[in-house]
PDB file of N, CA and C and ligand atoms in Angstrom:
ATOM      1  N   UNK A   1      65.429 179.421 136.725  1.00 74.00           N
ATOM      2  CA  UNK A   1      64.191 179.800 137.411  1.00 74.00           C
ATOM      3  C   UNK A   1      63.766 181.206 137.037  1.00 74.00           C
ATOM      4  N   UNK A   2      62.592 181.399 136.787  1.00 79.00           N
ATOM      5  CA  UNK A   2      61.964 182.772 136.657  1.00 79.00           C
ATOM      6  C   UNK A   2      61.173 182.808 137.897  1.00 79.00           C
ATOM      7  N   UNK A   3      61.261 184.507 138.158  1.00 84.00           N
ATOM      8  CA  UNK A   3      60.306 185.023 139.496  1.00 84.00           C
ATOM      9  C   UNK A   3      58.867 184.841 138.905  1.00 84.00           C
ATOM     10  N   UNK A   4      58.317 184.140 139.874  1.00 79.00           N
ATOM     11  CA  UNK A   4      56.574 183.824 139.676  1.00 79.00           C
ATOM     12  C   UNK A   4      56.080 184.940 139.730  1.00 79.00           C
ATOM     13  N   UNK A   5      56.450 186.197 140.204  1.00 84.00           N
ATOM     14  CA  UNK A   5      55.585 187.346 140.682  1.00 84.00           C
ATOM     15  C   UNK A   5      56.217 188.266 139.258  1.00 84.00           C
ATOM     16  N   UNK A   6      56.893 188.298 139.248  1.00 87.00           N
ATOM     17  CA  UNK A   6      57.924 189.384 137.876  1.00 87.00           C
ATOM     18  C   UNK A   6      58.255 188.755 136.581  1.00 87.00           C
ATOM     19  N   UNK A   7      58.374 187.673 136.743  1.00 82.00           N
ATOM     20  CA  UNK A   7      59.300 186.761 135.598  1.00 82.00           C
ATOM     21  C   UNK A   7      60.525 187.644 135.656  1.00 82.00           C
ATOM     22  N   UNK A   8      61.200 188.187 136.028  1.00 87.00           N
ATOM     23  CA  UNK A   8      63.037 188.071 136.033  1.00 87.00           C
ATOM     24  C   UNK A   8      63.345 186.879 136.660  1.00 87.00           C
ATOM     25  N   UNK A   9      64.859 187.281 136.142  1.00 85.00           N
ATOM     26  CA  UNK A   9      65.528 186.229 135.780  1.00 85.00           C
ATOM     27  C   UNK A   9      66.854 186.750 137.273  1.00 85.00           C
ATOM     28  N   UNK A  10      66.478 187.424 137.262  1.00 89.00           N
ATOM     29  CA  UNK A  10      67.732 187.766 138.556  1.00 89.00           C
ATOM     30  C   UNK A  10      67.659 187.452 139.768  1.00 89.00           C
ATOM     31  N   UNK A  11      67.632 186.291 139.943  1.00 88.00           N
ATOM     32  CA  UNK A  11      67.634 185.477 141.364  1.00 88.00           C
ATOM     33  C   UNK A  11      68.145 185.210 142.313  1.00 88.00           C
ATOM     34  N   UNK A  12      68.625 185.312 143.672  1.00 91.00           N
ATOM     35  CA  UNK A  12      69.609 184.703 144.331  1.00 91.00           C
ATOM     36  C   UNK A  12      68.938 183.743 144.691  1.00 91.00           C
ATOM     37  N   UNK A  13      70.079 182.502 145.195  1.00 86.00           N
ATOM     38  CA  UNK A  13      69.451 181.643 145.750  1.00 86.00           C
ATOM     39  C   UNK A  13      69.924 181.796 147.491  1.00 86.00           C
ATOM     40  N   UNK A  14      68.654 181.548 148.560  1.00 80.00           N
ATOM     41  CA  UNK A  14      67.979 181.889 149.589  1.00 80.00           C
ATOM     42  C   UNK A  14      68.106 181.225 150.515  1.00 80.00           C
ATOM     43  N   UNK A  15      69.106 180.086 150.363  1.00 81.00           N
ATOM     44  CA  UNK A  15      69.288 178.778 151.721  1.00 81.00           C
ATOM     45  C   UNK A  15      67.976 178.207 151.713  1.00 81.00           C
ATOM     46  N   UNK A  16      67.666 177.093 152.111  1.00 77.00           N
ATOM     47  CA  UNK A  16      66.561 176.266 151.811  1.00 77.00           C
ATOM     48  C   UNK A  16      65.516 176.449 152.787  1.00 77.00           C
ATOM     49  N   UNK A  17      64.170 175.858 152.375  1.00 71.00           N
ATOM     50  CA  UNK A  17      63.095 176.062 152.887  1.00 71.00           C
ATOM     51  C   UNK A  17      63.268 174.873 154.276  1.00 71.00           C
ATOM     52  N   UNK A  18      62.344 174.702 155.370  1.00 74.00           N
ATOM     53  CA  UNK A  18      61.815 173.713 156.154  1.00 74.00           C
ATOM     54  C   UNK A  18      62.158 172.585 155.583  1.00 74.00           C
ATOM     55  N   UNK A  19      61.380 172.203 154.367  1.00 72.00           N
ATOM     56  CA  UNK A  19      60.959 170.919 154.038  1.00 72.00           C
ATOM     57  C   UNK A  19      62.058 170.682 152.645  1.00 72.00           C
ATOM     58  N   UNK A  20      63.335 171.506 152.458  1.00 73.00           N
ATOM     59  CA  UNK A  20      64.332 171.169 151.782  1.00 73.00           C
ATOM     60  C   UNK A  20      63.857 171.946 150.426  1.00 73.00           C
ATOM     61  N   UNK A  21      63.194 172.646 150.038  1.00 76.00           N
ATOM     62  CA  UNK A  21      62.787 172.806 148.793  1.00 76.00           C
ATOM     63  C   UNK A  21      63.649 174.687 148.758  1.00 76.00           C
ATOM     64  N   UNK A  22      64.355 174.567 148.125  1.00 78.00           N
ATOM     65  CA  UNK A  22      65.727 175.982 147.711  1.00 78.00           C
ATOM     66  C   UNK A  22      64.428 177.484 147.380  1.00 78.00           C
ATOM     67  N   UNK A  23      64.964 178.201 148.590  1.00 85.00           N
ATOM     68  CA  UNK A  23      64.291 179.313 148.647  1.00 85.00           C
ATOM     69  C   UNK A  23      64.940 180.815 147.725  1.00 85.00           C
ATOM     70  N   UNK A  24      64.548 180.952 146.948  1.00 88.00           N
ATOM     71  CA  UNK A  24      64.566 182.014 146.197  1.00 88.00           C
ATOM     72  C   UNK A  24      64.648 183.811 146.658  1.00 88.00           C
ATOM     73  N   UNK A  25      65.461 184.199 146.154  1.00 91.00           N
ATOM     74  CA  UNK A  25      65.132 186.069 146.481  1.00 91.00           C
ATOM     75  C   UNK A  25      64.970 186.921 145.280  1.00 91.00           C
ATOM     76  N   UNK A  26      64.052 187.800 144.698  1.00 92.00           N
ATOM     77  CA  UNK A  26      63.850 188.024 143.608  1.00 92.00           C
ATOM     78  C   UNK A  26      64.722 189.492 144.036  1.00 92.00           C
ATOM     79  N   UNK A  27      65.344 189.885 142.792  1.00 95.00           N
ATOM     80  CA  UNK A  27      66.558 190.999 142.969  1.00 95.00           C
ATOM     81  C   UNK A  27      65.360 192.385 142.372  1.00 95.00           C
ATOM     82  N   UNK A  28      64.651 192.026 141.425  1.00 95.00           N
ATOM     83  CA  UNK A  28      63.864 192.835 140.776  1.00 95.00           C
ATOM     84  C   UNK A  28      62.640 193.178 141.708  1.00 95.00           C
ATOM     85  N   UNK A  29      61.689 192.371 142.151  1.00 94.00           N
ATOM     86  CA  UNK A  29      60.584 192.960 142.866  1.00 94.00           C
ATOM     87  C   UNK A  29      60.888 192.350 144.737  1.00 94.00           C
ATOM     88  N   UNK A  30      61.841 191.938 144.592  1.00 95.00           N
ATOM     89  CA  UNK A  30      62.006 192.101 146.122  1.00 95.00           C
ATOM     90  C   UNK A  30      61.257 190.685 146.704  1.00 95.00           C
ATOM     91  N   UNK A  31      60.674 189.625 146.140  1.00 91.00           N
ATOM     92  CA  UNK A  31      60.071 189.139 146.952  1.00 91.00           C
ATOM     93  C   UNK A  31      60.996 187.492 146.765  1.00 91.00           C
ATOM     94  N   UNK A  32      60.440 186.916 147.617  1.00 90.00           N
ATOM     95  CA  UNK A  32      61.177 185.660 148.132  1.00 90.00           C
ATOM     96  C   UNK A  32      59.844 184.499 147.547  1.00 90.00           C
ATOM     97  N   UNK A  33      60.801 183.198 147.256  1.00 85.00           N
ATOM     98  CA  UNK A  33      59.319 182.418 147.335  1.00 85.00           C
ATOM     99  C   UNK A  33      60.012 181.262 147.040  1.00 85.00           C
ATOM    100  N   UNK A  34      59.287 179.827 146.725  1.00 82.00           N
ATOM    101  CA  UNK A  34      60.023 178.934 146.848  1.00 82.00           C
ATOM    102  C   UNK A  34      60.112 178.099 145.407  1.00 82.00           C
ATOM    103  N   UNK A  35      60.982 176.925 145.470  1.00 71.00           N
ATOM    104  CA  UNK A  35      60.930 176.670 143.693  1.00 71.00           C
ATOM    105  C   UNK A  35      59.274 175.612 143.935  1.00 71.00           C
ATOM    106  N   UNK A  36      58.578 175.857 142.901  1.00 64.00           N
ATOM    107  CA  UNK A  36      57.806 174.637 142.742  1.00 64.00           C
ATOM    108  C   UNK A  36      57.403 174.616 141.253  1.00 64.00           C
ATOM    109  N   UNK A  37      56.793 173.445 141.558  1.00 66.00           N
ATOM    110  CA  UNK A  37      56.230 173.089 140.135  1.00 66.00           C
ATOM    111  C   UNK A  37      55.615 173.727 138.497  1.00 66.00           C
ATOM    112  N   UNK A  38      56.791 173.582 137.501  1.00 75.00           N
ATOM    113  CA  UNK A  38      56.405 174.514 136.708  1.00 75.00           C
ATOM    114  C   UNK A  38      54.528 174.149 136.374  1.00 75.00           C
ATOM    115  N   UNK A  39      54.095 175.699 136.289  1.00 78.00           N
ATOM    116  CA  UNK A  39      53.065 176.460 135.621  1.00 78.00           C
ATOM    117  C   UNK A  39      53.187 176.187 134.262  1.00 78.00           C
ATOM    118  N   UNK A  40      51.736 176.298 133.587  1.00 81.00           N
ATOM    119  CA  UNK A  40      51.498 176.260 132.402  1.00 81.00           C
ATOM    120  C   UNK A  40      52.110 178.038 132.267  1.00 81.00           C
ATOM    121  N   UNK A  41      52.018 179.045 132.459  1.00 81.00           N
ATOM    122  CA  UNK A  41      52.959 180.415 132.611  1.00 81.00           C
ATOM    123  C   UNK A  41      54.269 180.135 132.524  1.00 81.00           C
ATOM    124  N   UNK A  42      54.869 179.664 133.002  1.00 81.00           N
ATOM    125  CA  UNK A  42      56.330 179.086 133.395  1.00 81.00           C
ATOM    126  C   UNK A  42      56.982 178.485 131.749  1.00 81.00           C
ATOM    127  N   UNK A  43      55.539 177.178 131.230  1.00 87.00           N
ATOM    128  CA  UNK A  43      55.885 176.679 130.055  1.00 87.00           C
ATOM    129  C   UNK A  43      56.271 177.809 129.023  1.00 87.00           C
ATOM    130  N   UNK A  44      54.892 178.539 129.021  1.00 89.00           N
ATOM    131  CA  UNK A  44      55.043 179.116 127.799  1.00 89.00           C
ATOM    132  C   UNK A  44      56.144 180.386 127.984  1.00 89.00           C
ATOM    133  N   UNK A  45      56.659 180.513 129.147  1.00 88.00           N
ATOM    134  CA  UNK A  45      57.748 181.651 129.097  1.00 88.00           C
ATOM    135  C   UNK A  45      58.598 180.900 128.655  1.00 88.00           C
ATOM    136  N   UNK A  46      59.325 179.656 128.799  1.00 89.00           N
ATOM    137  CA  UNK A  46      60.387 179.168 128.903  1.00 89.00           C
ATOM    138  C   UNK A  46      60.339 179.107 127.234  1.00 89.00           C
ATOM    139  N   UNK A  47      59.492 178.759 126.712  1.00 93.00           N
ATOM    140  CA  UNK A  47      59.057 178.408 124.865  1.00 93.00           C
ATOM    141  C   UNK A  47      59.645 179.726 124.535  1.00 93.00           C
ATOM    142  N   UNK A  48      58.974 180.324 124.740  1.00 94.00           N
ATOM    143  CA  UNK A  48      59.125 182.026 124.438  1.00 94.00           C
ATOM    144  C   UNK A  48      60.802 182.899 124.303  1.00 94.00           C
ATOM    145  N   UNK A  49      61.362 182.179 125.674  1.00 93.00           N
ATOM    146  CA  UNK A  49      62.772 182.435 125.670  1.00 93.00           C
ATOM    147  C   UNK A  49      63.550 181.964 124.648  1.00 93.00           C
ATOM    148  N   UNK A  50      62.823 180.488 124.882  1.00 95.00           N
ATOM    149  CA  UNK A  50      63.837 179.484 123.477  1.00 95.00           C
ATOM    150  C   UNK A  50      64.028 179.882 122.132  1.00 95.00           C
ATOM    151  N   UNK A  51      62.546 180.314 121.904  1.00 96.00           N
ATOM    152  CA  UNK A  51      62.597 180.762 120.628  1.00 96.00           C
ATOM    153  C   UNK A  51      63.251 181.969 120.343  1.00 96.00           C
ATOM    154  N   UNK A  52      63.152 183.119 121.239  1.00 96.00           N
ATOM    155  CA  UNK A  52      64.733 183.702 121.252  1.00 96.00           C
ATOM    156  C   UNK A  52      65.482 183.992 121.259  1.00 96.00           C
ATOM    157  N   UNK A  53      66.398 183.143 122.512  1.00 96.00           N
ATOM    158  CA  UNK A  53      67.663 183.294 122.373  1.00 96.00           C
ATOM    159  C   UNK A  53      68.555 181.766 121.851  1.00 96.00           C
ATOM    160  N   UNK A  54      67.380 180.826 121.565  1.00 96.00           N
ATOM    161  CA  UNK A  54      67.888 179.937 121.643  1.00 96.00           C
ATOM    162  C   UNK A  54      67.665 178.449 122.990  1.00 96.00           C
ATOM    163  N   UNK A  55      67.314 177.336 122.861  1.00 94.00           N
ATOM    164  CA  UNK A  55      67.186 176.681 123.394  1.00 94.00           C
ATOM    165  C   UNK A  55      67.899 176.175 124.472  1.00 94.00           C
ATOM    166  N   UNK A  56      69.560 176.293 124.467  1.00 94.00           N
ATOM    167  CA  UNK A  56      70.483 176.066 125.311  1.00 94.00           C
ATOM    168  C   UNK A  56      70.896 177.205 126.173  1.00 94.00           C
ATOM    169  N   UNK A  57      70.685 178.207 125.847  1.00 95.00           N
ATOM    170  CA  UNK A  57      70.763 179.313 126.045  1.00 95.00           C
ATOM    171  C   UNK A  57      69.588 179.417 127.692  1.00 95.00           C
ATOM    172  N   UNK A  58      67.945 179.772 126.882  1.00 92.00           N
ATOM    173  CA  UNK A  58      67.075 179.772 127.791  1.00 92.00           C
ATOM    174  C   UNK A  58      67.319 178.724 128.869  1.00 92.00           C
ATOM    175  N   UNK A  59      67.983 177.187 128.998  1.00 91.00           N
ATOM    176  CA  UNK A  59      67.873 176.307 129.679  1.00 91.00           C
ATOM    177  C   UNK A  59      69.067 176.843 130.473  1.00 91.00           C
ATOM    178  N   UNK A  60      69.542 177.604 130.456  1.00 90.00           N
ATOM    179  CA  UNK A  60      70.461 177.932 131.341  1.00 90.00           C
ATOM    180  C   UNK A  60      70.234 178.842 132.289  1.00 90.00           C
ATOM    181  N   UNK A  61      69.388 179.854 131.691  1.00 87.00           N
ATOM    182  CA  UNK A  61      69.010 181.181 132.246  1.00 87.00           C
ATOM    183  C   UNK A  61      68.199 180.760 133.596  1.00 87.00           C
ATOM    184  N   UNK A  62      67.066 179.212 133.209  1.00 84.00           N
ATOM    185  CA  UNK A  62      66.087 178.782 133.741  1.00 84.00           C
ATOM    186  C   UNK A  62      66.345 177.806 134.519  1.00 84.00           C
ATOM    187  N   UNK A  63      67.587 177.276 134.205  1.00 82.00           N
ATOM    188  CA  UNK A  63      67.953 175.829 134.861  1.00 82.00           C
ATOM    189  C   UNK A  63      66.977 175.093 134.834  1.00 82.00           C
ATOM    190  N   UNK A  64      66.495 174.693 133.707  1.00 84.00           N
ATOM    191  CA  UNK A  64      65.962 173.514 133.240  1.00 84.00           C
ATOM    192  C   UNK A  64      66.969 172.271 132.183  1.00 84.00           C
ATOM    193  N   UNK A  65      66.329 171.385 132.719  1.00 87.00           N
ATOM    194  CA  UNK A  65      67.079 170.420 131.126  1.00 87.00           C
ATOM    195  C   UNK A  65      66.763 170.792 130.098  1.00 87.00           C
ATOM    196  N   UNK A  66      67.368 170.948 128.747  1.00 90.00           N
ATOM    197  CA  UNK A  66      67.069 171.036 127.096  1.00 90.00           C
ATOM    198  C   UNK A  66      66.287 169.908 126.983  1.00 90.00           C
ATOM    199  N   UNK A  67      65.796 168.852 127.158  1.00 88.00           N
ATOM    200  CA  UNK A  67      64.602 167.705 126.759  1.00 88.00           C
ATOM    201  C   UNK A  67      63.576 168.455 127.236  1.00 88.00           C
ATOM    202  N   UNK A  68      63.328 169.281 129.011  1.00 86.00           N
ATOM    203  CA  UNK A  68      62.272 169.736 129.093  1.00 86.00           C
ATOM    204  C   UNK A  68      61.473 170.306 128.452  1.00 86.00           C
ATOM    205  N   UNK A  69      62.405 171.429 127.834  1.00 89.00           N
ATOM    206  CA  UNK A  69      62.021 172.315 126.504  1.00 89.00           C
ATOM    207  C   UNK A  69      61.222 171.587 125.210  1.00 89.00           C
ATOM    208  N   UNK A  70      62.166 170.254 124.866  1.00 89.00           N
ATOM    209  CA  UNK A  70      61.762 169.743 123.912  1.00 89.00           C
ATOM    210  C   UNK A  70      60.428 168.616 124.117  1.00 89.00           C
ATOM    211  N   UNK A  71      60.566 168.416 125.134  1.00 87.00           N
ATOM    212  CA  UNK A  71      58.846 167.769 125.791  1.00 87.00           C
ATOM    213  C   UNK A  71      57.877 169.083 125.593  1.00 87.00           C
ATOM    214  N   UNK A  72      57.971 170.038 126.151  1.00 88.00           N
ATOM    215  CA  UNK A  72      56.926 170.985 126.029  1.00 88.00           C
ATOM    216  C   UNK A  72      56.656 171.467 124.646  1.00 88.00           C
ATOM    217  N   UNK A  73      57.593 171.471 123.821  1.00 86.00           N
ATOM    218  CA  UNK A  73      57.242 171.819 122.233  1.00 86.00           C
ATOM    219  C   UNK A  73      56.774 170.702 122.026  1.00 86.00           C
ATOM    220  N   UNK A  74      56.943 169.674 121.936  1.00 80.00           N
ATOM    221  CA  UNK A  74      56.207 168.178 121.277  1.00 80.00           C
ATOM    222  C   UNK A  74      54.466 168.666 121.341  1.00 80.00           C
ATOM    223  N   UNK A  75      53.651 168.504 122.388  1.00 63.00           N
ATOM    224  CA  UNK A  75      52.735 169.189 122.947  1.00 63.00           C
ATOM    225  C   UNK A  75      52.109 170.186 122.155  1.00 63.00           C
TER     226      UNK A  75
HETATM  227 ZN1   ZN B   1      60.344 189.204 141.003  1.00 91.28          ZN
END
C-alpha cells in the first residue's frame, strides 16, 4: 500500500474500519485513511516502482499480486 496523501511506503496497519475494510496510519505525514480501490495514481506509481526496483520487489512494498502489475502493463 502507498499513502494516498504522501505516497510513502511506511505504513502501519490501524485495526479495521466499521465496515471491515483495514485502516491505515501513515508514519510520514501523519494521516490515517482506509485501503480502497486502486487509482489510476496508484497504477502508475506502482509501474513506476516496478520499473525500478523490479517487479517482485515493488509487489511487496505494495502488497499487490505480480499479475496485477502485469495486467496494468498489458494496457
Ligand atoms: Zn502519508
Amino acid at each position: 500500500m502507498l499513502c494516498p496523501y504522501c505516497s510513502s511506503f511506511e505504513l502501519i496497519l490501524n485495526g479495521k474500519h466499521r465496515n471491515q475494510k483495514q485502516k491505515y496510519f501513515c508514519k510520514n505525514c501523519k494521516k490515517q485513511f482506509i485501503q480502497r480501490k486502486y487509482s489510476e495514481e496508484f497504477k502508475a506509481q506502482a509501474l513506476a516502482l516496478a520499473n525500478r526496483l523490479g517487479t517482485q520487489k515493488a509487489c511487496e512494498i505494495l502488497e499487490i499480486h505480480a499479475n496485477t502489475i502485469y495486467n496494468w502493463r498489458k494496457k
